[in-house]
PDB file of C-alpha atoms in Angstrom:
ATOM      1  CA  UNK A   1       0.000   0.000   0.000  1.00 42.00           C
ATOM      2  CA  UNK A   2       1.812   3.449  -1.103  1.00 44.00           C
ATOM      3  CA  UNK A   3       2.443   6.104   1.770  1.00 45.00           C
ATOM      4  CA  UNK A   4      -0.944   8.040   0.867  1.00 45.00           C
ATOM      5  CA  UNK A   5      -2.701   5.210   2.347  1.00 42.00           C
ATOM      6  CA  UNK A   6      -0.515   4.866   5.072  1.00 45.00           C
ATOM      7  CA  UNK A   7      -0.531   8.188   6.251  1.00 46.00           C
ATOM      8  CA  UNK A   8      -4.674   8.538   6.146  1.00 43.00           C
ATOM      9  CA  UNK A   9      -4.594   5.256   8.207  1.00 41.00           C
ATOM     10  CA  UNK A  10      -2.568   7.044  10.758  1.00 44.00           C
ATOM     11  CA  UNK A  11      -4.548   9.589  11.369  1.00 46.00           C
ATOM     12  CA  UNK A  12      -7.092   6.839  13.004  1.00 42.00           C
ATOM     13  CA  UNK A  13      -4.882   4.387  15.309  1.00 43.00           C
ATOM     14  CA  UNK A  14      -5.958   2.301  17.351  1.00 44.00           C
ATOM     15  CA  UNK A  15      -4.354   3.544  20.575  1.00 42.00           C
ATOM     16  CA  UNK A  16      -6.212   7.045  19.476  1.00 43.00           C
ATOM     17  CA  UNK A  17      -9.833   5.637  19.827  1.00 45.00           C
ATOM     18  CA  UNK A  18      -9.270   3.545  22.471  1.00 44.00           C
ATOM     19  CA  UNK A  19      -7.797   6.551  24.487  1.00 44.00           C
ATOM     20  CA  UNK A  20     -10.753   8.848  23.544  1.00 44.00           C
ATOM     21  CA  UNK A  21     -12.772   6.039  24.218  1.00 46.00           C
ATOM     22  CA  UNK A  22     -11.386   5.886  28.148  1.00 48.00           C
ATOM     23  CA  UNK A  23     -11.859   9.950  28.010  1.00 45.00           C
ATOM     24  CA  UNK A  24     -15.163   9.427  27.293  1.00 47.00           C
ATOM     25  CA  UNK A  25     -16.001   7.135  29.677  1.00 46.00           C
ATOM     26  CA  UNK A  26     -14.040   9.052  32.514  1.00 46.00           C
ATOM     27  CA  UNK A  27     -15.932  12.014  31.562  1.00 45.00           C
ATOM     28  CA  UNK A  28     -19.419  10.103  32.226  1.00 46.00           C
ATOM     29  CA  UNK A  29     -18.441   8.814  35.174  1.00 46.00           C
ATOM     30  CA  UNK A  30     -17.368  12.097  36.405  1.00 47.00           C
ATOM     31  CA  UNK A  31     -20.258  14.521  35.807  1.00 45.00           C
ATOM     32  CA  UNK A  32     -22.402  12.118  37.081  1.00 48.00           C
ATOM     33  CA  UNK A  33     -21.305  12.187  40.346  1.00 50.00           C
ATOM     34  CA  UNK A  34     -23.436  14.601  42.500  1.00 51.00           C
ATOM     35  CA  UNK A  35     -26.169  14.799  40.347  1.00 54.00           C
ATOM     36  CA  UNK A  36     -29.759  13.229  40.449  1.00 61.00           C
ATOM     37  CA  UNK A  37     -30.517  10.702  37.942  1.00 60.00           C
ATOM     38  CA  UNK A  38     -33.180  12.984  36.145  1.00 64.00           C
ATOM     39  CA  UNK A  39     -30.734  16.021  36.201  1.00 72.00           C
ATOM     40  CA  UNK A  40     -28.109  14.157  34.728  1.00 85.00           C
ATOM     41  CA  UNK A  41     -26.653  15.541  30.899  1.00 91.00           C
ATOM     42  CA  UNK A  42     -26.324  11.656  30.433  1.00 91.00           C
ATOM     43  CA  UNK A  43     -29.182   9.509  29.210  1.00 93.00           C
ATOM     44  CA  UNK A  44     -29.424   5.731  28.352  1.00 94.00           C
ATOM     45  CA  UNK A  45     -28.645   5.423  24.604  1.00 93.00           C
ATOM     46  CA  UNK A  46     -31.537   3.137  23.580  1.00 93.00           C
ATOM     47  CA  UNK A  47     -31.433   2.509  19.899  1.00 93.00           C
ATOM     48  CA  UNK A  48     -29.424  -1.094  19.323  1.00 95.00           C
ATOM     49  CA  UNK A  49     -30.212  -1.173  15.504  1.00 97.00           C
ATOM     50  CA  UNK A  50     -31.158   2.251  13.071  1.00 98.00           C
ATOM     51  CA  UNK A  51     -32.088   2.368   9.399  1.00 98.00           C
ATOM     52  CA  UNK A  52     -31.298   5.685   7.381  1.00 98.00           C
ATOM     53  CA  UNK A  53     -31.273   7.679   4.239  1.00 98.00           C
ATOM     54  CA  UNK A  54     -29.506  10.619   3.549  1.00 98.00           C
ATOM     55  CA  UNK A  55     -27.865  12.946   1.302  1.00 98.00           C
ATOM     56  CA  UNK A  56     -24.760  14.576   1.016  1.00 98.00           C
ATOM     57  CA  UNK A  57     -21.500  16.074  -1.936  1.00 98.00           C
ATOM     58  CA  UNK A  58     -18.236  14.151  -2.551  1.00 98.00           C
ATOM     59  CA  UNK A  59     -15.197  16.071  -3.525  1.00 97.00           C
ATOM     60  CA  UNK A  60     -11.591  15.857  -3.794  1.00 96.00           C
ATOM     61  CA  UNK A  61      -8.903  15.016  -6.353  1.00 96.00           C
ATOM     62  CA  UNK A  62      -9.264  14.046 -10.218  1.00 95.00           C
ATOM     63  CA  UNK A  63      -5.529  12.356  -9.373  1.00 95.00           C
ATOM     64  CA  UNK A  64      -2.083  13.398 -11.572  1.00 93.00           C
ATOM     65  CA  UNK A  65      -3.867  13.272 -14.818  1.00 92.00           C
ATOM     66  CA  UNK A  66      -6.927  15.279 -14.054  1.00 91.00           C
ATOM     67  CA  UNK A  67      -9.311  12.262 -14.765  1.00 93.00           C
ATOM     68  CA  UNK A  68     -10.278  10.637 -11.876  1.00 94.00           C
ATOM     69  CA  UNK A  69     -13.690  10.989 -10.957  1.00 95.00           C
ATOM     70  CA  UNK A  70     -15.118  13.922  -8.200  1.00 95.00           C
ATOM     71  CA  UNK A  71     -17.418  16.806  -7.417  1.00 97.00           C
ATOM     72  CA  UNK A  72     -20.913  15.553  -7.482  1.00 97.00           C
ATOM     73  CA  UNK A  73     -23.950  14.687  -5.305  1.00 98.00           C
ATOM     74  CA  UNK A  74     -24.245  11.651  -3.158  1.00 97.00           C
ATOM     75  CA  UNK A  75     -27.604   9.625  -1.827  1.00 98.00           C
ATOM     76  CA  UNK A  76     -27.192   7.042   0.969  1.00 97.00           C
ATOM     77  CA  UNK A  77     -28.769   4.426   2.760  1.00 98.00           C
ATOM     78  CA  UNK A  78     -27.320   2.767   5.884  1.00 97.00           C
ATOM     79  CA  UNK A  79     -27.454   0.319   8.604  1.00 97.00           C
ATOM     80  CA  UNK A  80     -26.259   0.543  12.568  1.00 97.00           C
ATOM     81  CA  UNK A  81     -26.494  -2.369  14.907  1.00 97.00           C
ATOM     82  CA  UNK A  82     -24.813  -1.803  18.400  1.00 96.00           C
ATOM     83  CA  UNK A  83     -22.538  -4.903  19.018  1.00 94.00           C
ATOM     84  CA  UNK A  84     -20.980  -3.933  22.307  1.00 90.00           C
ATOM     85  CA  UNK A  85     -20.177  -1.684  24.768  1.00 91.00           C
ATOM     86  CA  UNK A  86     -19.268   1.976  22.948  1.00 96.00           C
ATOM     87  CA  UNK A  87     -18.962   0.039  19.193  1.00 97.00           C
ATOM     88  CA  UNK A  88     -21.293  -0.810  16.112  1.00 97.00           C
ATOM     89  CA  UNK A  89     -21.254  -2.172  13.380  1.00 98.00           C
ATOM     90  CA  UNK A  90     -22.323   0.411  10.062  1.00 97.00           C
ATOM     91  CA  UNK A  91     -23.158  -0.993   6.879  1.00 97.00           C
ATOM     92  CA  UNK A  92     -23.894   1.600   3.857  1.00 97.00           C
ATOM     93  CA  UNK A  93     -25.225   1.776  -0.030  1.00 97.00           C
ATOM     94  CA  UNK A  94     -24.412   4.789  -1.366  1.00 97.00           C
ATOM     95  CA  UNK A  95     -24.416   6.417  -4.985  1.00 97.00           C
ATOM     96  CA  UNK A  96     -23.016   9.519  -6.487  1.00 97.00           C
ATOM     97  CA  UNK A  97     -23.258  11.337  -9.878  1.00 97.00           C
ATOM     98  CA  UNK A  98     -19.814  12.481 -10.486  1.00 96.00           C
ATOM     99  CA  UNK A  99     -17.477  14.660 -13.187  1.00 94.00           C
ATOM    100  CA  UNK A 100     -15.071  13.049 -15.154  1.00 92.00           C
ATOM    101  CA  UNK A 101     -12.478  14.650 -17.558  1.00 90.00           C
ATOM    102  CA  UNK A 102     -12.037  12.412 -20.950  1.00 89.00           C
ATOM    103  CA  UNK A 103      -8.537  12.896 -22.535  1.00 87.00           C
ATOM    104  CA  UNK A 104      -7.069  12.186 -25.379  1.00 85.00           C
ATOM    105  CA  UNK A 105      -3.755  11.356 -24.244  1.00 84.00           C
ATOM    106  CA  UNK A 106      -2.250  11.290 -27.437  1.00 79.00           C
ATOM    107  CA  UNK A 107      -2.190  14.796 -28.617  1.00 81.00           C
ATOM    108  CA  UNK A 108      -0.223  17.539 -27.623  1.00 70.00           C
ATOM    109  CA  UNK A 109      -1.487  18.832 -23.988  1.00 67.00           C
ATOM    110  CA  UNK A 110      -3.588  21.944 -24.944  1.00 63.00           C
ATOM    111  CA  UNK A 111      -5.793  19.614 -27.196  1.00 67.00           C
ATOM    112  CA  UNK A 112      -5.647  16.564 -25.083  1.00 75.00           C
ATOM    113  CA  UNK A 113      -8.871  17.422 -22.820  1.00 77.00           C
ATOM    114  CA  UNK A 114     -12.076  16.718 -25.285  1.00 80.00           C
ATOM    115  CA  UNK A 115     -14.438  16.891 -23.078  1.00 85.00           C
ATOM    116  CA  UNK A 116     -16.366  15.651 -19.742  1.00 89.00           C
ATOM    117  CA  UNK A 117     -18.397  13.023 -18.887  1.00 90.00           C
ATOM    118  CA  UNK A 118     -20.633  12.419 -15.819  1.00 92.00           C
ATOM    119  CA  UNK A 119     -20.196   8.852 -14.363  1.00 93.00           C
ATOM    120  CA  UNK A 120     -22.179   6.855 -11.656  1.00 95.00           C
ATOM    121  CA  UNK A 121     -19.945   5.671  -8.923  1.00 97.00           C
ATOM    122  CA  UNK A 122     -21.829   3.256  -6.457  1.00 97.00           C
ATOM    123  CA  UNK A 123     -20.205   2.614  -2.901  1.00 97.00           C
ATOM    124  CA  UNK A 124     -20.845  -0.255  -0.590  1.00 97.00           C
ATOM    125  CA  UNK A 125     -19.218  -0.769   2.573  1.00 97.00           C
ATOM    126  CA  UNK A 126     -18.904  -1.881   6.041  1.00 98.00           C
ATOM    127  CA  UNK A 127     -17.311  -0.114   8.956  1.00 97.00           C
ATOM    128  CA  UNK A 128     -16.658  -0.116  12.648  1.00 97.00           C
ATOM    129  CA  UNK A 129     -17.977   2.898  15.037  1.00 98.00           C
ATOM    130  CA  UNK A 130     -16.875   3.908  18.294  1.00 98.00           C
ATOM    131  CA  UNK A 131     -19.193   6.155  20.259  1.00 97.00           C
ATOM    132  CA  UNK A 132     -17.570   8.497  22.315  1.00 97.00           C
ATOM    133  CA  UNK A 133     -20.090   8.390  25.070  1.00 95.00           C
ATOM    134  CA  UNK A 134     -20.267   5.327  25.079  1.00 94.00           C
ATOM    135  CA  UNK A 135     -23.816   3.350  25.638  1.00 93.00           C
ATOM    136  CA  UNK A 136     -25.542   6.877  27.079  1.00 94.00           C
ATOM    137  CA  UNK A 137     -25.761  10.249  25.070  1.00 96.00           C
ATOM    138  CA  UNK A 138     -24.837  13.569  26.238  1.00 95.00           C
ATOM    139  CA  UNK A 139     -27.300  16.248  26.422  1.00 94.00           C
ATOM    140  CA  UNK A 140     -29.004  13.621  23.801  1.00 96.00           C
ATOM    141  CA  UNK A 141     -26.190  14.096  21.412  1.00 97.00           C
ATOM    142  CA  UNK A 142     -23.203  11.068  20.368  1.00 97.00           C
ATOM    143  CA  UNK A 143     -19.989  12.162  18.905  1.00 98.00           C
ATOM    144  CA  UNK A 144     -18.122   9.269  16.844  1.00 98.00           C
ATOM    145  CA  UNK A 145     -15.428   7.929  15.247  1.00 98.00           C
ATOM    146  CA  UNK A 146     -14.689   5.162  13.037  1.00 98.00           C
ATOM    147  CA  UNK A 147     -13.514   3.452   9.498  1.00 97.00           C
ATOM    148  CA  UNK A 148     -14.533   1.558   7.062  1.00 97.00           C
ATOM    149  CA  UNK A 149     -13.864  -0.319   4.127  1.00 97.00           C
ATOM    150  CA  UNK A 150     -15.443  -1.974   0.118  1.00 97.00           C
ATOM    151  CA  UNK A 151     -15.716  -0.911  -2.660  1.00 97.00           C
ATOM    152  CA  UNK A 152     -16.838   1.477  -5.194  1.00 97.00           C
ATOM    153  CA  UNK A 153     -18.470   0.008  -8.682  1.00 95.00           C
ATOM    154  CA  UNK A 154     -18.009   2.762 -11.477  1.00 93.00           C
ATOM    155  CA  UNK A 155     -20.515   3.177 -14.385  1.00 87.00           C
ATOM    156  CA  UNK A 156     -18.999   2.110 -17.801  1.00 84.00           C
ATOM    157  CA  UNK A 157     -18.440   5.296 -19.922  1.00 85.00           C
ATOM    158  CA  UNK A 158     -18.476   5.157 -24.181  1.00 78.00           C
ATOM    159  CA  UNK A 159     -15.552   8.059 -23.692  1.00 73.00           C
ATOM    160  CA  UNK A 160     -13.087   5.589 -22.091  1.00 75.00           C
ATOM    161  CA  UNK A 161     -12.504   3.712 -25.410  1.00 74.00           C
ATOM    162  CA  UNK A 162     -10.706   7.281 -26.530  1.00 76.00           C
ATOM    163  CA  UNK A 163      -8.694   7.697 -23.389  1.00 80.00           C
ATOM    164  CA  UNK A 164      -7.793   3.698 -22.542  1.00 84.00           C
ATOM    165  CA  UNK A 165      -8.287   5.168 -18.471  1.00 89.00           C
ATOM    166  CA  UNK A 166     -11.816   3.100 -17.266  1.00 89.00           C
ATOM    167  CA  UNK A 167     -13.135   3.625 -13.520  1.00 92.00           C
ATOM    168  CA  UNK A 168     -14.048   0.239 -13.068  1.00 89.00           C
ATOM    169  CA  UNK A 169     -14.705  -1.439  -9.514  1.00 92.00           C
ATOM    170  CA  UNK A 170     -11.634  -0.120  -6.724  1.00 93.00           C
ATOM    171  CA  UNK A 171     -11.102  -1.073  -3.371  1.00 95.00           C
ATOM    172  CA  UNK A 172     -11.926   2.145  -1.260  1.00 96.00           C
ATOM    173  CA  UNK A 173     -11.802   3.153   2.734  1.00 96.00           C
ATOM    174  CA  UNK A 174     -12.982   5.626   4.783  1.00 97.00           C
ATOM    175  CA  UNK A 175     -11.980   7.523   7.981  1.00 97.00           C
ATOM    176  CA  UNK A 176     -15.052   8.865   9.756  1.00 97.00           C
ATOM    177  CA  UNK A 177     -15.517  10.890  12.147  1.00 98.00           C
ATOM    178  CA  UNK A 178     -19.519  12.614  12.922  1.00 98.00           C
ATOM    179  CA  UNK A 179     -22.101  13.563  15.154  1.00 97.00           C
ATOM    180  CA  UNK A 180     -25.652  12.108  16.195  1.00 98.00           C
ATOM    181  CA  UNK A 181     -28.484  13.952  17.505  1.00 97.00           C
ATOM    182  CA  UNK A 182     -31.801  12.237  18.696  1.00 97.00           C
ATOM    183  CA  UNK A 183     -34.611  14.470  19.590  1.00 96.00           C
ATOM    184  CA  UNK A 184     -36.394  11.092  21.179  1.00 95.00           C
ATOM    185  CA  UNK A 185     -35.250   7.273  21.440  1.00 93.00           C
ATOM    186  CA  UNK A 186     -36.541   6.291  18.006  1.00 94.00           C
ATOM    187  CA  UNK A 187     -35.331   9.118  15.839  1.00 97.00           C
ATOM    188  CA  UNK A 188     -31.697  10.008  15.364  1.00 97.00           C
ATOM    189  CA  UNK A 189     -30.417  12.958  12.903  1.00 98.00           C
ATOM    190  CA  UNK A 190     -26.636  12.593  11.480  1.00 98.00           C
ATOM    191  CA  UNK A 191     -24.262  14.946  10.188  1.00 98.00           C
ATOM    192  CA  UNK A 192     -20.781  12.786   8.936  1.00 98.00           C
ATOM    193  CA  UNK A 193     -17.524  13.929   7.634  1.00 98.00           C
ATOM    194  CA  UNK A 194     -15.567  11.221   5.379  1.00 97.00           C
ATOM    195  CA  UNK A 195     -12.553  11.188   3.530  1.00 97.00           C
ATOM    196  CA  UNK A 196     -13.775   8.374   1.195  1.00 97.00           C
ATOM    197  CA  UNK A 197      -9.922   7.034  -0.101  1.00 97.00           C
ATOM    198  CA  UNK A 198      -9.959   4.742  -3.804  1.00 97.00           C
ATOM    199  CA  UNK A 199      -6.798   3.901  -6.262  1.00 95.00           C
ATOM    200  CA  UNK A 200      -6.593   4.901  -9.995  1.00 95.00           C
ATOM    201  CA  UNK A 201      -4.578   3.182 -12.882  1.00 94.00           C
ATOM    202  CA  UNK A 202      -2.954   4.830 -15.969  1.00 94.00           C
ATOM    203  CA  UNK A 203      -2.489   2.924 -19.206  1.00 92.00           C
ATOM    204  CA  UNK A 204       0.588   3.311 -20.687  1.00 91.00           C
ATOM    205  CA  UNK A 205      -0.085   5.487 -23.161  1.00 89.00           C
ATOM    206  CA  UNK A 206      -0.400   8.596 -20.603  1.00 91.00           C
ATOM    207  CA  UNK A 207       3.123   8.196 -20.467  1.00 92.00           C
ATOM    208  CA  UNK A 208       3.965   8.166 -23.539  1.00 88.00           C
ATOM    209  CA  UNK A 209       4.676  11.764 -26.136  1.00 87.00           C
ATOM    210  CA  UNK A 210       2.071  12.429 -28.073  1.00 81.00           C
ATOM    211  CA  UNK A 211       2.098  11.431 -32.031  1.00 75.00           C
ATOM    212  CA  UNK A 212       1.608  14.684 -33.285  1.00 71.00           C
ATOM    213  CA  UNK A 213       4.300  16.672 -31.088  1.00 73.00           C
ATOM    214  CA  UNK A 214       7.397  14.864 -30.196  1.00 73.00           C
ATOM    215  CA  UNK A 215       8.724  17.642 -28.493  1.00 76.00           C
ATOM    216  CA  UNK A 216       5.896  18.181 -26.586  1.00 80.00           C
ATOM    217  CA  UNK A 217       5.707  16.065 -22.938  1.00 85.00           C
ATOM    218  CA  UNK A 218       3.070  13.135 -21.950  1.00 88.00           C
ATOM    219  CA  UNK A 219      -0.056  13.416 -19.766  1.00 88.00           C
ATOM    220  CA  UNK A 220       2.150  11.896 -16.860  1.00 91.00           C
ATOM    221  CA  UNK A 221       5.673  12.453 -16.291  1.00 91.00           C
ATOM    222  CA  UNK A 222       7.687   8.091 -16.286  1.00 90.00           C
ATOM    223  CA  UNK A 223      10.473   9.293 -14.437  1.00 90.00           C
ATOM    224  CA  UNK A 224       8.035  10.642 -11.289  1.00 90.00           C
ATOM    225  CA  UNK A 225       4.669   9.158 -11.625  1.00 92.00           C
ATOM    226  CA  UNK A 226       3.535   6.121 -11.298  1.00 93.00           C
ATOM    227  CA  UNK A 227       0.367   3.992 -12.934  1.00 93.00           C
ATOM    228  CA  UNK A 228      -1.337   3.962  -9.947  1.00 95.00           C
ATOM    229  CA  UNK A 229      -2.718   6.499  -7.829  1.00 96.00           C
ATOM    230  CA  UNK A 230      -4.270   6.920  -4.148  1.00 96.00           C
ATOM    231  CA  UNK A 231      -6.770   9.886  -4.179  1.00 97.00           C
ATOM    232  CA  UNK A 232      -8.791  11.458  -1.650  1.00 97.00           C
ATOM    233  CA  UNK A 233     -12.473  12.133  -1.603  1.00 98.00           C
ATOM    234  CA  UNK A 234     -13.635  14.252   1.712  1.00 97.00           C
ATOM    235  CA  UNK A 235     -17.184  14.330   1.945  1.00 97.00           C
ATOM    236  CA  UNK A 236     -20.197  15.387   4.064  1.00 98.00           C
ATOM    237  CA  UNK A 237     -23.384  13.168   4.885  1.00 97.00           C
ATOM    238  CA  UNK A 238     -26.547  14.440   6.433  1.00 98.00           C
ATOM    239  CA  UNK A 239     -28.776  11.475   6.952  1.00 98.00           C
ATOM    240  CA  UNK A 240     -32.057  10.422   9.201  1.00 98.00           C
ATOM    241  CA  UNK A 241     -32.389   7.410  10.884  1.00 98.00           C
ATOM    242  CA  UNK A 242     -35.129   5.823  12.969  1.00 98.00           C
ATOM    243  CA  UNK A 243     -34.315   2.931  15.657  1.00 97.00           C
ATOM    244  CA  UNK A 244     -36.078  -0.354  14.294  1.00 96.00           C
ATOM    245  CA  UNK A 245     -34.875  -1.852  17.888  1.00 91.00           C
ATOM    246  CA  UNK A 246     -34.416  -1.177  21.396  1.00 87.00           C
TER     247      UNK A 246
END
């Protein structure tokens, strides 16, 4: 896995949730001390398993060669299940009309863009959450963290026959990090930040100079790229869920 990867998995270890996990916790146990159980900010988080929909925009890079696919709308469905103590499990369906750039790699640079293409990129996943607060919520609100992990299916494109670069189906992850709101035990309101992570391939022929211009230089440099490529996608998710069990 290159250092992009790497380096977005650090930003989530291990010894990070587990340590916000105990803060959390601590923090419970303290402001509950001295205070009546109906005066408490904590209450008994009751939901065990939610179903939601929701809406959001993924952005981010197009990669090296300005053709990866970004910057468009995204619908979502999703599944929670609590699975013990301060963790769930969240399974999601998403879709998202995206922009893609269609090149034509070999002809000289100013000419090489001939146009863009929308293209359907549908995401399925599965991920692990950790709630902050643990099994209660705080002044009926849950901050989170998590990750997960799938992939994302991309819509077949006429244009790609041109370029010889196809979006095709790409193992993706996800950092997470977002914050819960439930105005009663049943309902639950969700606003999520994501930096939704996939790989890109080059054919070879973005590295080579184009036919009509020897003098003129590739799409992508051979002596500093290479034919794959880790992008980033950060994206928002507002979503509405309602608890199908206590």
């Amino acid at each position: 896995m290159s250092n992009t990867v790497g380096s977005t998995v650090k930003r989530f270890p291990i010894a990070a949730l587990v340590l916000l996990a105990a803060l959390g916790t601590s923090s419970e146990v303290r402001s509950q001390v001295g205070h009546p159980p109906e005066s408490s900010p904590y209450t008994p988080l009751r939901a065990t398993k939610v179903i939601s929909l929701g809406i959001g925009y993924l952005g981010g890079s197009e990669g090296s060669a300005a053709v990866g696919p970004t910057d468009g709308p995204l619908a979502i469905g999703r599944f929670n299940m609590r699975i013990g103590g301060p963790l769930e499990l969240d399974g999601s369906f998403g879709m998202a009309n995206l922009e893609r750039a269609i090149i034509d790699p070999l002809t000289v640079p100013t000419d090489s863009i001939v146009g863009v293409a929308k293209q359907t990129v549908t995401l399925l996943d599965l991920g692990i959450m950790l709630l902050l607060t643990g099994q209660k919520t705080w002044h009926r609100t849950v901050p989170y963290v998590g990750a997960s992990f799938g992939v994302a299916f991309g819509g077949s494109i006429p244009e790609d026959t041109l370029s010889g670069f196809n979006f095709k189906t790409q193992f993706q992850l996800a950092p997470t990090v977002g914050f819960r709101w439930y105005p009663s035990d049943r309902l639950m309101f969700r606003i999520e930040f994501r930096d939704i992570v996939w790989r890109l391939s080059y054919p070879g022929t973005f590295f080579e100079i184009p036919e009509d211009d020897i003098s003129a230089s590739p799409v992508l440099d051979p002596t500093v790229a290479n034919d794959t490529e880790w992008t980033h996608h950060p994206s928002v998710l507002f979503t509405i869920g309602y608890a199908i069990s206590y």
